[in-house]
Coordinates of N, CA and C in Angstrom, one line a residue:
X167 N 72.0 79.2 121.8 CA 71.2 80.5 121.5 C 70.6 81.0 122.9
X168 N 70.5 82.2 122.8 CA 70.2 82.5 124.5 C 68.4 82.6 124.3
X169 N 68.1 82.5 125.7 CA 66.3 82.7 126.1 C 66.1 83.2 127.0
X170 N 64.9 83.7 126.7 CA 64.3 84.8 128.1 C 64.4 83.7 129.1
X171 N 64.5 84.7 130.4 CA 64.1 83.8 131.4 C 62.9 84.2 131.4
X172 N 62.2 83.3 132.3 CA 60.8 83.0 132.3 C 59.9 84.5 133.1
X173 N 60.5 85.1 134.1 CA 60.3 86.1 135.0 C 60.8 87.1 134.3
X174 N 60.5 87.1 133.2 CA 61.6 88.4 132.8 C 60.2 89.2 131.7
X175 N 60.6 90.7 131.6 CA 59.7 91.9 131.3 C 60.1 92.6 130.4
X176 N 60.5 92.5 129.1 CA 62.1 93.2 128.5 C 61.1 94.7 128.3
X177 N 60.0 94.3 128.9 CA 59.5 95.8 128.1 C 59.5 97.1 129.4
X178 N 60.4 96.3 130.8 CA 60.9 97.2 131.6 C 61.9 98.0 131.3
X179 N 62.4 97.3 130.0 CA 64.1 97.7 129.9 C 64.2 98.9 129.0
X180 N 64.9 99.7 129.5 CA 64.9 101.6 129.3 C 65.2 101.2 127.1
X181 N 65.1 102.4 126.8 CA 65.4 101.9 125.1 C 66.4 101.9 124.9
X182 N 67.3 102.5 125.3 CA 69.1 102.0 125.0 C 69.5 100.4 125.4
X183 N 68.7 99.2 125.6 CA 69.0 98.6 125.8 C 67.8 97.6 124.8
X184 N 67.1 98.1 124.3 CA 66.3 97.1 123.3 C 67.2 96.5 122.2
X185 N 67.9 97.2 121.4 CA 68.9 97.0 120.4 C 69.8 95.7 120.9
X186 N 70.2 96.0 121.9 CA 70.7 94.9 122.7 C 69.9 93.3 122.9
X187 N 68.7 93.3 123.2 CA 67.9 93.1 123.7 C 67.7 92.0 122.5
X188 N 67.2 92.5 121.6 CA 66.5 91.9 119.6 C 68.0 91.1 119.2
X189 N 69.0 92.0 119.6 CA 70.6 91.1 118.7 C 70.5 89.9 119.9
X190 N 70.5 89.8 121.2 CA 70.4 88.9 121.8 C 69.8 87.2 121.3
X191 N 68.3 87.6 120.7 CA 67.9 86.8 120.3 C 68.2 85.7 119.3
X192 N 69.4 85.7 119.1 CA 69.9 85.0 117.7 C 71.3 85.1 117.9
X193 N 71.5 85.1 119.0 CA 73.0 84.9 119.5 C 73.3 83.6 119.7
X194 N 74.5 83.4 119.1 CA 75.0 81.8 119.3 C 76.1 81.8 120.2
X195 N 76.7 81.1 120.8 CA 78.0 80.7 121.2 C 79.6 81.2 121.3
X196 N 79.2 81.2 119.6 CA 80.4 81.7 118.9 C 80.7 83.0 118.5
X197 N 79.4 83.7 119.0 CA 79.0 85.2 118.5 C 79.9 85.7 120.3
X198 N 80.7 84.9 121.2 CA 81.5 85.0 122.5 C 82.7 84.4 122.6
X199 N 83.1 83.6 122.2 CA 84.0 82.4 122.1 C 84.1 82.0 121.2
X200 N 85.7 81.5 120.8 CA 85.8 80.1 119.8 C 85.7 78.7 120.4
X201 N 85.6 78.7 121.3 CA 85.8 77.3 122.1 C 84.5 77.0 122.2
X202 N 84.3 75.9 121.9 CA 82.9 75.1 122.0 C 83.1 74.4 123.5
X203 N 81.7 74.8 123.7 CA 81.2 74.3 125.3 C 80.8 72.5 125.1
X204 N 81.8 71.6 125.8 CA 81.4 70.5 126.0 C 80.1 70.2 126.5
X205 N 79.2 68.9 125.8 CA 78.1 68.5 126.2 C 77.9 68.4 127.2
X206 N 79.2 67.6 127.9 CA 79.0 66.8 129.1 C 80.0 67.3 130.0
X207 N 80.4 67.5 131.4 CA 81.4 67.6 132.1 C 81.7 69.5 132.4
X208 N 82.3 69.6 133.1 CA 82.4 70.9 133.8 C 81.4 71.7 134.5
X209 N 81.9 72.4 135.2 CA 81.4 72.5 136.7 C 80.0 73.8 136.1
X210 N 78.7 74.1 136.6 CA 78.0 74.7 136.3 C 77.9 76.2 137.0
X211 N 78.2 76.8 136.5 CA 77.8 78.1 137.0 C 77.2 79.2 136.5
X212 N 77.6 80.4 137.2 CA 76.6 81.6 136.7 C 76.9 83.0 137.0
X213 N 76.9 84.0 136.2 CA 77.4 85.6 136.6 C 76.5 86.3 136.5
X214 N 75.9 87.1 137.2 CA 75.1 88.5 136.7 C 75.5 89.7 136.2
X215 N 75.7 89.7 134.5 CA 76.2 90.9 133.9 C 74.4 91.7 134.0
X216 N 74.8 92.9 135.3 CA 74.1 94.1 135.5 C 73.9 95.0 135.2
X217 N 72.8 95.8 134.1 CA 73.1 97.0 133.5 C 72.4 97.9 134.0
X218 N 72.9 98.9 134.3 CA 71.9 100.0 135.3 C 72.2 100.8 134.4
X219 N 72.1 102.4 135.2 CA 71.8 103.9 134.7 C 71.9 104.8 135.9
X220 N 72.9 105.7 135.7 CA 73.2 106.6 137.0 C 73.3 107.8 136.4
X221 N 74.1 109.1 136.8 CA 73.9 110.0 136.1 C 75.2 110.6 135.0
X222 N 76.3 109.1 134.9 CA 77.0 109.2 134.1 C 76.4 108.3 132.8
X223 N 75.3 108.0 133.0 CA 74.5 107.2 132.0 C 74.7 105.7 132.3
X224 N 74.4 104.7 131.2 CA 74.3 103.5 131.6 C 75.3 102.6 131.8
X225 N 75.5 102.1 132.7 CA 76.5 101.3 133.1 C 76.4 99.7 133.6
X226 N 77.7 99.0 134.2 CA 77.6 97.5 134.5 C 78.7 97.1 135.4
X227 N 77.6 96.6 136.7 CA 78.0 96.3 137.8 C 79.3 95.3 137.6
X228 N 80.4 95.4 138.5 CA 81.8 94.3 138.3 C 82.1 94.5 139.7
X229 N 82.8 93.2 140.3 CA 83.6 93.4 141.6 C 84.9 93.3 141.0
X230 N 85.8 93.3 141.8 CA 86.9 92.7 141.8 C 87.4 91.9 143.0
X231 N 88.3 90.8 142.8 CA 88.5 89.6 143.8 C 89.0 90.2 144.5
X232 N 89.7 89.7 145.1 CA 91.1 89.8 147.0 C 91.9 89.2 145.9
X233 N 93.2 89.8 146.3 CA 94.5 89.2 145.6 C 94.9 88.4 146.3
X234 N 94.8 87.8 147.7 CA 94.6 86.8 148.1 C 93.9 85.5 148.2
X235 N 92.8 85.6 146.9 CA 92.2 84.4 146.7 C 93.5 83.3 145.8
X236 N 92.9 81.7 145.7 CA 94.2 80.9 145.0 C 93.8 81.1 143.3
X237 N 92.4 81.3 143.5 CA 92.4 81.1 141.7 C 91.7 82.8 141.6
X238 N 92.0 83.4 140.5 CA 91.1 84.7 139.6 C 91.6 85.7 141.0
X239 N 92.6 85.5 141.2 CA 93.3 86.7 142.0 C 93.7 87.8 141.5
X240 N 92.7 89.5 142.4 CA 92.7 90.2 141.7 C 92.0 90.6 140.5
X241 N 91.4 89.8 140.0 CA 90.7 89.8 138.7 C 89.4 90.4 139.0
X242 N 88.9 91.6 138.2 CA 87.7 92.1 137.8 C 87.0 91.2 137.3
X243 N 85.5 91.1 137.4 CA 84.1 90.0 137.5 C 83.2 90.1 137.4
X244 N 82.2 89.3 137.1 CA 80.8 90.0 137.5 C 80.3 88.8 138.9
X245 N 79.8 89.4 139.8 CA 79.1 89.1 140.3 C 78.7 87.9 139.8
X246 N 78.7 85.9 140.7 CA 78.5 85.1 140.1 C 79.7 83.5 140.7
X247 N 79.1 82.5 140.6 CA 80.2 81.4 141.2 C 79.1 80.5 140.7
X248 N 79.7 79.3 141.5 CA 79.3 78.0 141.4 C 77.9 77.5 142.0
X249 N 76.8 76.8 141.3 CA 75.3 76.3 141.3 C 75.5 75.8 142.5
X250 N 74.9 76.0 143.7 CA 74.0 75.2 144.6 C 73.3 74.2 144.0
X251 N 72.8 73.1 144.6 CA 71.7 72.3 144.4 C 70.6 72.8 145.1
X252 N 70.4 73.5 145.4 CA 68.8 74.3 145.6 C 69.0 75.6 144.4
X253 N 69.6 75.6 143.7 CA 69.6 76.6 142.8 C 68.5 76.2 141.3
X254 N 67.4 76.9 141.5 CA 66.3 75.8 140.1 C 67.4 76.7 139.1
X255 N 68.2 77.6 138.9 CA 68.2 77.5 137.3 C 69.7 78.7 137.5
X256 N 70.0 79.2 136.5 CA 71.3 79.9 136.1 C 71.1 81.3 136.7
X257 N 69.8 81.6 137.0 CA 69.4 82.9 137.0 C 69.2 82.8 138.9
X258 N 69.0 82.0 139.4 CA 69.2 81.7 140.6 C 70.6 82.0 141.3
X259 N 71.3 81.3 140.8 CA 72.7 81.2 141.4 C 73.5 82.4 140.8
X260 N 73.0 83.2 140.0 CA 73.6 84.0 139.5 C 72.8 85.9 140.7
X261 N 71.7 85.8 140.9 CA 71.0 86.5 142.0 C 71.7 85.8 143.7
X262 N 71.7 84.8 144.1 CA 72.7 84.5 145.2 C 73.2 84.9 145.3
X263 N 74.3 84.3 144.0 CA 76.0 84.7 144.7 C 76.1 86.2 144.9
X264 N 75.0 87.2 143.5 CA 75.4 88.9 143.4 C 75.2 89.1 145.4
X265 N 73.9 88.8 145.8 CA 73.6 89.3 147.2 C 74.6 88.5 148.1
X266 N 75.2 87.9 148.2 CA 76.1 87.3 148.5 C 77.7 87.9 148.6
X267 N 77.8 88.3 147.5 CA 78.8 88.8 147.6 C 79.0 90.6 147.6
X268 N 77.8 91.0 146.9 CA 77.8 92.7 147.2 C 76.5 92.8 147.5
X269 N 75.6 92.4 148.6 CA 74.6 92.6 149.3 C 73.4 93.0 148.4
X270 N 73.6 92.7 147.2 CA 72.5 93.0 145.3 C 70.9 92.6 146.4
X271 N 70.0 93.7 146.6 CA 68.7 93.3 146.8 C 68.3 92.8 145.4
X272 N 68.0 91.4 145.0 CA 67.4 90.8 144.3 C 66.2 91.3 143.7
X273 N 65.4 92.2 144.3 CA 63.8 92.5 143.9 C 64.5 94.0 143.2
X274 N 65.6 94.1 143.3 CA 65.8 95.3 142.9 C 66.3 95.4 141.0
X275 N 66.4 93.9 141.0 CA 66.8 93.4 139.2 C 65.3 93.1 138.8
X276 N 65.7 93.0 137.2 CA 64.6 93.0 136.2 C 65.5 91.8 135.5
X277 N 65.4 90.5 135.7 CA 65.8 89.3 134.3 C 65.2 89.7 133.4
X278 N 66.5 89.9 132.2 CA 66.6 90.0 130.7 C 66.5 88.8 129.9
X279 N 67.0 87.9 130.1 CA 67.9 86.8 129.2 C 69.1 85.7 129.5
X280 N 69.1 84.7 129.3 CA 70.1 84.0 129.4 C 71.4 84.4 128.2
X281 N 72.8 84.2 128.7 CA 73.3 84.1 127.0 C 73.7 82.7 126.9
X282 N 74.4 82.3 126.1 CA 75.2 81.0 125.7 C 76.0 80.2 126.8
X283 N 75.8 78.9 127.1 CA 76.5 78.5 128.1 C 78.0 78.7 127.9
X284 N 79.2 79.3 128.0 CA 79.9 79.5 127.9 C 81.6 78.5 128.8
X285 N 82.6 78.0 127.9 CA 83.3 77.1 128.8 C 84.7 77.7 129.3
X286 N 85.3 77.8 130.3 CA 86.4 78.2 130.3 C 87.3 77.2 131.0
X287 N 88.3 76.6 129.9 CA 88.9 75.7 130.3 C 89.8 75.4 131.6
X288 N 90.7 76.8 131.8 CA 91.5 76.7 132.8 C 90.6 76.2 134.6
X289 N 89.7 76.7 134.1 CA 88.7 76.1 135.5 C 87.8 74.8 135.1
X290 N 87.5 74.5 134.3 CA 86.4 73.8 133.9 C 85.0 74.4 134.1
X291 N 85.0 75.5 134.0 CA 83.7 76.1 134.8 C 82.7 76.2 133.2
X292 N 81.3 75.7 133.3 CA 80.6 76.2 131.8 C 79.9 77.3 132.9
X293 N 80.0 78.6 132.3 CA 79.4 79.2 132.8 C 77.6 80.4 132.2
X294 N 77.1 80.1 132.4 CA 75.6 81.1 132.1 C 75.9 83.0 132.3
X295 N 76.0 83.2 131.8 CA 76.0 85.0 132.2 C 74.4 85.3 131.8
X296 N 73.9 85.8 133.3 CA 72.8 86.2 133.3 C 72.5 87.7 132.9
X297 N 71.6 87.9 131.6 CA 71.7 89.8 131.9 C 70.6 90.4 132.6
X298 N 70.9 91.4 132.7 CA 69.7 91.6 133.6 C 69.6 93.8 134.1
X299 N 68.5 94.3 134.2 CA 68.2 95.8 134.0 C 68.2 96.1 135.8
X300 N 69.2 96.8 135.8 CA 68.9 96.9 137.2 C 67.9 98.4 137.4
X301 N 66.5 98.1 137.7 CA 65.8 98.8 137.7 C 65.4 99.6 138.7
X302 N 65.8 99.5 140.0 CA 65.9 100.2 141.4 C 67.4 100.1 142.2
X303 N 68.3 101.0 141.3 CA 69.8 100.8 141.9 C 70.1 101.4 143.3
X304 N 71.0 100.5 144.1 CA 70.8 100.9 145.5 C 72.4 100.7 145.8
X305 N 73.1 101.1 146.8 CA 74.1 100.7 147.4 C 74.5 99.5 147.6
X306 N 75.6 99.1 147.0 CA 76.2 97.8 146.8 C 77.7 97.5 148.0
X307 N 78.0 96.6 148.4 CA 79.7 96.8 148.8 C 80.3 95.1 149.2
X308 N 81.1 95.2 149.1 CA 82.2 94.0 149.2 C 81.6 93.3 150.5
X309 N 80.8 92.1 150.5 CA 80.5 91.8 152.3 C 81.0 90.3 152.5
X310 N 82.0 90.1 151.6 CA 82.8 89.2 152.4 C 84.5 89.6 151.7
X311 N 85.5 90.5 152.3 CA 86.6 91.5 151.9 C 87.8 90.1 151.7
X312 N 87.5 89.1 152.2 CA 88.5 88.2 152.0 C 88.3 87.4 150.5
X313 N 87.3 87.8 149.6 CA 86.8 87.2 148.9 C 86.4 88.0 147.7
X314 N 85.9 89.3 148.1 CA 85.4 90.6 147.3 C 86.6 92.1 147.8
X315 N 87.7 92.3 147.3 CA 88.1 93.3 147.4 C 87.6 94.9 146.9
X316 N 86.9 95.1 146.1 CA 85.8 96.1 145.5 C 85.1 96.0 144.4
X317 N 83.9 97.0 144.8 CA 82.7 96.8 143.7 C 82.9 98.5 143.4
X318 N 82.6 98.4 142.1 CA 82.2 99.6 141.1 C 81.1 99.4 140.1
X319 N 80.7 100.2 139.5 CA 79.7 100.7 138.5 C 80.8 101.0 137.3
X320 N 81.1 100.8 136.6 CA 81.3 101.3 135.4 C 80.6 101.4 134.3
X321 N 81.0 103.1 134.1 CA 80.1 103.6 132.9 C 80.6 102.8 131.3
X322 N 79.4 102.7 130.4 CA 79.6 101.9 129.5 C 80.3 103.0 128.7
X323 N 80.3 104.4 128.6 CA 80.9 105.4 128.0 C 82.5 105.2 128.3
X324 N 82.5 105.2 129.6 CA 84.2 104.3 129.4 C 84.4 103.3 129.2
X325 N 84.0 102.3 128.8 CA 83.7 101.4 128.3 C 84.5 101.6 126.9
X326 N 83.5 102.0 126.1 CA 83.6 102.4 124.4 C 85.0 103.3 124.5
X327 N 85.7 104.1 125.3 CA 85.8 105.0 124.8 C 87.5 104.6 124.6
X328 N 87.8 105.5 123.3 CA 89.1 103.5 122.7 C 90.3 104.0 123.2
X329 N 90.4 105.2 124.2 CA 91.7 105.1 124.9 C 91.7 104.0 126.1
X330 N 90.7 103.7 126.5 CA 90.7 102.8 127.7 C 91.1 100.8 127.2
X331 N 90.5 101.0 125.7 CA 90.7 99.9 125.0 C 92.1 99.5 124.5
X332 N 91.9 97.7 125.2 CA 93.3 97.3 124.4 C 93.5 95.9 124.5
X333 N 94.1 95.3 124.3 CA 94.4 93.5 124.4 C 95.5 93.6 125.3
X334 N 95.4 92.4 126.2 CA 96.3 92.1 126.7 C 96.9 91.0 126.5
X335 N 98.2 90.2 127.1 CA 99.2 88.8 126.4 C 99.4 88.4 127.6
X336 N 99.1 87.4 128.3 CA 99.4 86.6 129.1 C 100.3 85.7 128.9
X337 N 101.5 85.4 130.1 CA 102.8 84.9 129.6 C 102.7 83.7 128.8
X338 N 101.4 83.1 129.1 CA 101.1 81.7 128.3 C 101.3 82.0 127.0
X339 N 100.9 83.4 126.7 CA 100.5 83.8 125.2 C 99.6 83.7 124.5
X340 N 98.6 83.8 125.4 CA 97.2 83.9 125.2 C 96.7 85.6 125.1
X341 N 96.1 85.9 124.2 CA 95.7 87.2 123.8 C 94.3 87.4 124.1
X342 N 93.5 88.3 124.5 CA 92.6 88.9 124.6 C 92.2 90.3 124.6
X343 N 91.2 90.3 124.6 CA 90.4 92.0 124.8 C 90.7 92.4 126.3
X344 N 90.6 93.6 126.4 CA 90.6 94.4 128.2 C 90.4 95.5 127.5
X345 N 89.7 96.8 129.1 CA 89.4 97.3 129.6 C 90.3 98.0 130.6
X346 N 90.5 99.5 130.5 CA 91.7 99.6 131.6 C 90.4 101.2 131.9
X347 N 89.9 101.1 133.1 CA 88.6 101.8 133.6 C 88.4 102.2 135.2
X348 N 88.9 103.4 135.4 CA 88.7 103.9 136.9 C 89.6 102.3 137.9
X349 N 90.9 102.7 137.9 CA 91.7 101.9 137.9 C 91.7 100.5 137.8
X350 N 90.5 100.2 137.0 CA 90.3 98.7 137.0 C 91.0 98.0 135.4
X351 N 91.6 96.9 135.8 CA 92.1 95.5 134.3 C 90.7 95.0 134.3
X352 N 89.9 95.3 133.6 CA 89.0 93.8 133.3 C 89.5 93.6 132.0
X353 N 89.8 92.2 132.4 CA 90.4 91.3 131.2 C 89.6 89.5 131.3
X354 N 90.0 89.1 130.5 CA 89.5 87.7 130.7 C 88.4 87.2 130.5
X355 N 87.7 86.2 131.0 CA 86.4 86.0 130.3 C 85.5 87.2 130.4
X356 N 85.5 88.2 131.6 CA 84.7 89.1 131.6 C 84.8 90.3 131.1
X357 N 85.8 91.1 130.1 CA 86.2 91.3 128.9 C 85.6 90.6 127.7
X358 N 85.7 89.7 127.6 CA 85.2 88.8 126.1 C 83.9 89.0 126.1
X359 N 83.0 89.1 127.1 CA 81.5 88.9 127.3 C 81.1 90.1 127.2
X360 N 82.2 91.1 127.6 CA 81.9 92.7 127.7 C 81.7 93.2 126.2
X361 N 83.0 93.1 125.7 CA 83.7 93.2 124.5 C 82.6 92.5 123.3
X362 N 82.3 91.4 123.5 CA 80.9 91.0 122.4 C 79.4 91.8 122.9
X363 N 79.4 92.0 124.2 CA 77.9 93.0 124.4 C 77.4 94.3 123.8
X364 N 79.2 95.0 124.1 CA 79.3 96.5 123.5 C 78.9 96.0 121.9
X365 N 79.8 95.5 121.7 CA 79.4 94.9 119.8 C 78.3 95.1 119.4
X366 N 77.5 94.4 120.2 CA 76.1 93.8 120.1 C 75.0 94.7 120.0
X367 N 75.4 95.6 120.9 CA 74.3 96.6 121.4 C 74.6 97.9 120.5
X368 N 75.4 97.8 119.8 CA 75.8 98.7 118.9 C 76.3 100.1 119.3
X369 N 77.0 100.0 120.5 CA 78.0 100.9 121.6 C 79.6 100.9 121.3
X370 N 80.0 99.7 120.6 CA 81.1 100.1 120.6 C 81.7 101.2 119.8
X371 N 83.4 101.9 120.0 CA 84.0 102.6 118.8 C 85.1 102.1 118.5
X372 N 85.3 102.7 117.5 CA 86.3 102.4 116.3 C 87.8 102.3 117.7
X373 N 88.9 101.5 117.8 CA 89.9 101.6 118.7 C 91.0 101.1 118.1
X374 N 92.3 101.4 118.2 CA 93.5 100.7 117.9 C 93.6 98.9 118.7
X375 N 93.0 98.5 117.7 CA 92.9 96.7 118.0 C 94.4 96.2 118.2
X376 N 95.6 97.3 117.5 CA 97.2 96.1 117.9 C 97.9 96.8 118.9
X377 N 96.9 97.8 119.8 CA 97.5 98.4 121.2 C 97.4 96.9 122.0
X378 N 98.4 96.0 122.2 CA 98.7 95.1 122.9 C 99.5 95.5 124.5
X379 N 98.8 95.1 125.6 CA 99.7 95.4 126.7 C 99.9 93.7 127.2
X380 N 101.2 93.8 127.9 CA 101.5 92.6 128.8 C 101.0 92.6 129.9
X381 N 100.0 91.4 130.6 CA 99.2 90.8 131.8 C 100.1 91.8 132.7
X382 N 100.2 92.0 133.8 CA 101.1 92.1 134.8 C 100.8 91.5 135.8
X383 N 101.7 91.5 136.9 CA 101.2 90.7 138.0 C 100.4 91.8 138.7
X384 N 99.2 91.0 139.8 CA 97.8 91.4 140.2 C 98.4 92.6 140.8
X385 N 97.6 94.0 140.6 CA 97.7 95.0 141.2 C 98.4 95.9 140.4
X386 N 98.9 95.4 139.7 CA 100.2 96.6 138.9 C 99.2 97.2 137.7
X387 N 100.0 98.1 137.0 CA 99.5 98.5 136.2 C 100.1 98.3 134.9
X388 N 99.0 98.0 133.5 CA 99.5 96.9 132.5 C 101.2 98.3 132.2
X389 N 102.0 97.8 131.3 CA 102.6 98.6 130.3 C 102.3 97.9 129.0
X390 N 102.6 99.0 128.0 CA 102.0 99.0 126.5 C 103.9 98.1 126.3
X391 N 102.8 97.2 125.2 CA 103.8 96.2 124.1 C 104.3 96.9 122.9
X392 N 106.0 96.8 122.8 CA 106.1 97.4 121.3 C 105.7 96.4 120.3
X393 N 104.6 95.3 120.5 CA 104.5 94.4 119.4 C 103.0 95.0 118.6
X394 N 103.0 94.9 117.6 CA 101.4 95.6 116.7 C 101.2 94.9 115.6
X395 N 100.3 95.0 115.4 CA 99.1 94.1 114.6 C 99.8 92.5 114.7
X396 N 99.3 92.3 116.0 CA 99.4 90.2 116.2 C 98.0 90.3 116.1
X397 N 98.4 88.5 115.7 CA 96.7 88.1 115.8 C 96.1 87.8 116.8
X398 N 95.4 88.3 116.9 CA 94.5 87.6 118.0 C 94.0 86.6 118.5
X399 N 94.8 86.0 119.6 CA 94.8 84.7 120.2 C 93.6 84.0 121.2
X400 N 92.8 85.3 121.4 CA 92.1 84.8 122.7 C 91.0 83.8 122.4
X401 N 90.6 83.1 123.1 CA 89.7 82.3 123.4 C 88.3 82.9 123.4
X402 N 88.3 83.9 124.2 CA 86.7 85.0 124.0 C 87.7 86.2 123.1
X403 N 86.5 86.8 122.4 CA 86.5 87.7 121.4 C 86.8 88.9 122.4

């Protein structure tokens, strides 16, 4: 079940985002995933899903990798990696890595909440997605290019809006939710976390759920599957 962090103010948080805020409270696990998070083992980490407000309305910070990294090449993200041991808590390592990797002035976020420790097998990573109200938004950018290929804002209006929506099939044949948004794939765990937030917050719309596209290799752009209404295979919702 998720919990406030300790430093956190929810009554900073604009009203489009209370609704959010209350379903949070009673969120379990499974309300993200089918896969149960092992007790013991796998590597700890942490993401900062960012929700700001610009004048396309409210939106959520994502980089995207170097297609040159060995693992999550190419892949849309949030801001977020692996715990230091000087890190006290999820919300730490998740504030780091953002300033770390897109220069995120830290005093410039409002901590929301923890959600559900979350596991993703192909890495072993359990990961924390920290939310959080970005309450003084400033200029963000890629400051290490071998590592961060680009940062955007996307509006949560493209988000919802169900031509951008669709699942994709990875050759494994593994199915999930995506996002096809100001030339960005987010697919994968950060899709699934997107995909149950919109849910949650009571943002999403009605979309063609058996528009299935095939993964493509990094960079390309998906094409649409003649296959319709499969089930849905994914691991995150």
């Amino acid at each position: 079940m998720t919990h406030p962090v300790e430093t956190a103010d929810t009554r900073r948080a604009p009203a489009w985002l209370q609704p959010l805020l209350v379903r949070l409270g009673t969120a379990r696990t499974e309300d993200f995933t089918q896969l149960r998070t092992p007790e013991q083992g796998g590597r700890e980490s942490a993401v900062l899903v960012l929700l700001g407000e610009a004048e396309t309305g409210p939106d959520v910070l994502v980089l995207q990798r170097s297609a040159t990294l060995r693992t999550h090449a190419g892949q849309p993200a949030f801001p977020g990696g692996a715990a230091d041991p000087e890190d006290v808590d999820a919300a730490a390592t998740a504030l780091r890595e953002a300033n770390e990797e897109v220069g995120l002035d830290t005093s410039s976020v409002t901590l929301l909440t923890e959600l559900p420790r979350l596991w993703i097998p192909v890495s072993d990573f359990v990961v924390t997605p920290v939310l959080a109200w970005w309450h003084a938004p400033h200029p963000v950018h890629a400051r290490e290019p071998a590592e961060v290929a680009h940062v955007a804002r996307l509006p949560i209006a493209e988000l919802v809006d169900p031509d951008n929506r669709m699942r994709v099939r990875h050759s494994s044949g593994w199915i999930g939710p995506a996002f096809s948004v100001r030339g960005m794939l987010v697919w994968g765990f950060t899709a699934g976390v997107l995909s149950a937030l919109l849910d949650m917050g009571g943002w999403s719309r009605p979309w063609p759920q058996n528009r299935i596209v095939e993964l493509p290799p990094t960079g390309q752009t998906p094409a649409p599957s003649a296959g319709t209404d499969e089930a849905d295979e994914s691991a995150m919702r």
